[in-house]
mmCIF file of C-alpha atoms in Angstrom:
data_model
loop_
_atom_site.group_PDB
_atom_site.id
_atom_site.type_symbol
_atom_site.label_atom_id
_atom_site.label_comp_id
_atom_site.label_asym_id
_atom_site.label_seq_id
_atom_site.Cartn_x
_atom_site.Cartn_y
_atom_site.Cartn_z
ATOM 1 C CA UNK I 7 -25.214 2.079 5.146
ATOM 2 C CA UNK I 8 -21.984 -0.345 5.510
ATOM 3 C CA UNK I 9 -19.242 0.700 4.309
ATOM 4 C CA UNK I 10 -16.131 -1.451 3.568
ATOM 5 C CA UNK I 11 -12.170 0.113 2.860
ATOM 6 C CA UNK I 12 -9.299 -2.119 1.479
ATOM 7 C CA UNK I 13 -5.798 -2.078 2.494
ATOM 8 C CA UNK I 14 -1.941 -4.340 1.734
ATOM 9 C CA UNK I 15 -1.897 -3.992 -2.102
ATOM 10 C CA UNK I 16 1.110 -3.433 -3.642
ATOM 11 C CA UNK I 17 3.759 -3.809 -5.949
ATOM 12 C CA UNK I 18 4.998 -7.455 -5.312
ATOM 13 C CA UNK I 19 7.281 -9.555 -6.992
ATOM 14 C CA UNK I 20 6.567 -12.685 -8.157
ATOM 15 C CA UNK I 21 6.703 -15.555 -5.744
ATOM 16 C CA UNK I 22 6.169 -12.655 -3.034
ATOM 17 C CA UNK I 23 3.048 -12.754 -0.624
ATOM 18 C CA UNK I 24 0.531 -9.910 0.694
ATOM 19 C CA UNK I 25 -1.876 -9.857 3.219
ATOM 20 C CA UNK I 26 -4.717 -7.804 2.026
ATOM 21 C CA UNK I 27 -7.267 -6.166 4.387
ATOM 22 C CA UNK I 28 -11.262 -5.688 4.493
ATOM 23 C CA UNK I 29 -12.271 -3.247 7.637
ATOM 24 C CA UNK I 30 -15.972 -2.656 7.977
ATOM 25 C CA UNK I 31 -18.013 0.187 9.341
ATOM 26 C CA UNK I 32 -20.433 1.521 9.697
ATOM 27 C CA UNK I 33 -24.285 0.695 11.062
ATOM 28 C CA UNK I 34 -23.978 -3.149 10.735
ATOM 29 C CA UNK I 35 -27.084 -5.676 11.256
ATOM 30 C CA UNK I 36 -24.968 -8.458 10.459
ATOM 31 C CA UNK I 37 -23.000 -9.366 7.990
ATOM 32 C CA UNK I 38 -23.632 -12.910 6.278
ATOM 33 C CA UNK I 39 -20.268 -13.518 4.577
ATOM 34 C CA UNK I 40 -17.226 -11.126 3.651
ATOM 35 C CA UNK I 41 -15.434 -12.195 0.873
ATOM 36 C CA UNK I 42 -12.554 -11.298 -2.070
ATOM 37 C CA UNK I 43 -13.103 -10.393 -6.070
ATOM 38 C CA UNK I 44 -10.594 -9.204 -8.731
ATOM 39 C CA UNK I 45 -10.917 -7.809 -11.637
ATOM 40 C CA UNK I 46 -8.720 -7.349 -14.809
ATOM 41 C CA UNK I 47 -9.662 -3.987 -16.780
ATOM 42 C CA UNK I 48 -11.741 -5.291 -19.637
ATOM 43 C CA UNK I 49 -12.559 -8.358 -17.665
ATOM 44 C CA UNK I 50 -15.634 -9.826 -15.561
ATOM 45 C CA UNK I 51 -14.658 -9.738 -11.810
ATOM 46 C CA UNK I 52 -14.545 -13.674 -10.040
ATOM 47 C CA UNK I 53 -14.614 -14.148 -6.629
ATOM 48 C CA UNK I 54 -11.489 -15.416 -5.009
ATOM 49 C CA UNK I 55 -12.382 -16.301 -1.328
ATOM 50 C CA UNK I 56 -15.311 -15.981 0.788
ATOM 51 C CA UNK I 57 -15.577 -16.677 4.920
ATOM 52 C CA UNK I 58 -19.052 -16.985 5.660
ATOM 53 C CA UNK I 59 -20.448 -16.139 9.597
ATOM 54 C CA UNK I 60 -19.801 -19.185 10.374
ATOM 55 C CA UNK I 61 -16.524 -19.836 9.801
ATOM 56 C CA UNK I 62 -16.335 -21.840 6.832
ATOM 57 C CA UNK I 63 -14.332 -20.730 3.675
ATOM 58 C CA UNK I 64 -14.279 -21.154 0.252
ATOM 59 C CA UNK I 65 -11.686 -20.436 -2.573
ATOM 60 C CA UNK I 66 -13.132 -21.797 -5.642
ATOM 61 C CA UNK I 67 -10.188 -20.441 -8.173
ATOM 62 C CA UNK I 68 -8.054 -23.444 -8.489
ATOM 63 C CA UNK I 69 -4.616 -22.616 -6.948
ATOM 64 C CA UNK I 70 -2.173 -25.326 -7.693
ATOM 65 C CA UNK I 71 0.773 -25.137 -5.800
ATOM 66 C CA UNK I 72 -0.060 -22.510 -3.569
ATOM 67 C CA UNK I 73 -2.871 -22.050 -1.078
ATOM 68 C CA UNK I 74 -4.680 -18.285 0.070
ATOM 69 C CA UNK I 75 -6.281 -17.843 2.994
ATOM 70 C CA UNK I 76 -9.070 -15.463 4.279
ATOM 71 C CA UNK I 77 -10.219 -15.136 7.676
ATOM 72 C CA UNK I 78 -12.716 -12.826 9.627
ATOM 73 C CA UNK I 79 -12.472 -10.823 12.884
ATOM 74 C CA UNK I 80 -14.141 -8.285 15.374
ATOM 75 C CA UNK I 81 -17.438 -10.267 15.004
ATOM 76 C CA UNK I 82 -17.040 -10.287 10.888
ATOM 77 C CA UNK I 83 -16.552 -6.194 10.965
ATOM 78 C CA UNK I 84 -13.109 -7.160 9.168
ATOM 79 C CA UNK I 85 -11.638 -9.573 6.603
ATOM 80 C CA UNK I 86 -7.982 -10.557 5.461
ATOM 81 C CA UNK I 87 -6.883 -12.838 2.664
ATOM 82 C CA UNK I 88 -3.392 -13.861 2.621
ATOM 83 C CA UNK I 89 -1.866 -14.216 -0.329
ATOM 84 C CA UNK I 90 1.041 -16.312 -1.012
ATOM 85 C CA UNK I 91 3.164 -17.397 -4.176
ATOM 86 C CA UNK I 92 1.700 -14.562 -6.232
ATOM 87 C CA UNK I 93 2.645 -14.226 -9.973
ATOM 88 C CA UNK I 94 1.293 -12.004 -13.284
ATOM 89 C CA UNK I 95 -2.065 -13.395 -13.490
ATOM 90 C CA UNK I 96 -2.861 -11.902 -9.801
ATOM 91 C CA UNK I 97 -2.554 -8.682 -10.759
ATOM 92 C CA UNK I 98 -6.330 -7.359 -10.763
ATOM 93 C CA UNK I 99 -8.092 -4.709 -8.576
ATOM 94 C CA UNK I 100 -9.352 -7.152 -5.042
ATOM 95 C CA UNK I 101 -12.264 -6.085 -3.723
ATOM 96 C CA UNK I 102 -13.783 -6.773 -0.218
ATOM 97 C CA UNK I 103 -17.393 -7.570 -0.603
ATOM 98 C CA UNK I 104 -19.901 -8.275 2.778
ATOM 99 C CA UNK I 105 -23.489 -9.804 2.166
ATOM 100 C CA UNK I 106 -26.331 -8.366 5.326
ATOM 101 C CA UNK I 107 -29.027 -10.374 5.597
ATOM 102 C CA UNK I 108 -30.557 -7.148 6.452
ATOM 103 C CA UNK I 109 -30.573 -3.853 4.222
ATOM 104 C CA UNK I 110 -29.762 0.150 5.469
ATOM 105 C CA UNK I 111 -32.900 0.421 6.816
ATOM 106 C CA UNK I 112 -33.192 -2.847 8.906
ATOM 107 C CA UNK I 113 -35.702 -5.002 6.505
ATOM 108 C CA UNK I 114 -35.115 -8.250 6.246
ATOM 109 C CA UNK I 115 -33.100 -8.221 3.103
ATOM 110 C CA UNK I 116 -30.308 -9.258 1.090
ATOM 111 C CA UNK I 117 -28.208 -6.798 0.871
ATOM 112 C CA UNK I 118 -24.607 -5.933 -1.134
ATOM 113 C CA UNK I 119 -21.571 -3.990 -0.116
ATOM 114 C CA UNK I 120 -18.155 -3.469 -1.949
ATOM 115 C CA UNK I 121 -15.580 -1.904 -1.563
ATOM 116 C CA UNK I 122 -13.629 0.522 -3.621
ATOM 117 C CA UNK I 123 -11.017 -1.670 -4.002
ATOM 118 C CA UNK I 124 -6.950 -1.992 -3.650
ATOM 119 C CA UNK I 125 -4.066 -2.642 -6.209
ATOM 120 C CA UNK I 126 -2.421 -5.578 -6.684
ATOM 121 C CA UNK I 127 0.306 -5.815 -9.180
ATOM 122 C CA UNK I 128 2.998 -8.867 -9.747
ATOM 123 C CA UNK I 129 5.489 -8.264 -11.398
ATOM 124 C CA UNK I 130 7.636 -10.892 -13.467
#
């Protein structure tokens, strides 16, 4: 089973930056994509950014006047989310997500893996 561990969260002032890290370990057949999601209690989880194994990136949340970037390393065994110009509305638990084309037994069945999350708190 693929295990994902996030790090890099914490408390930051509005306008500051954080870089979240996610490391994948365990038995990994292949990972098609790595993503970052965030969730606030009582609200739906939302996708923040995705990077595919072909290097293509997607950040679907509109972010005017600022740019966040997602990257991958170690053959899709790690992903990083660089967050700049953080705002209080960015406060949430950020989760790392991995999508594999194979399940834990090597069958060609798409399988999702989730980290336990890292808390990001942005003070005003």
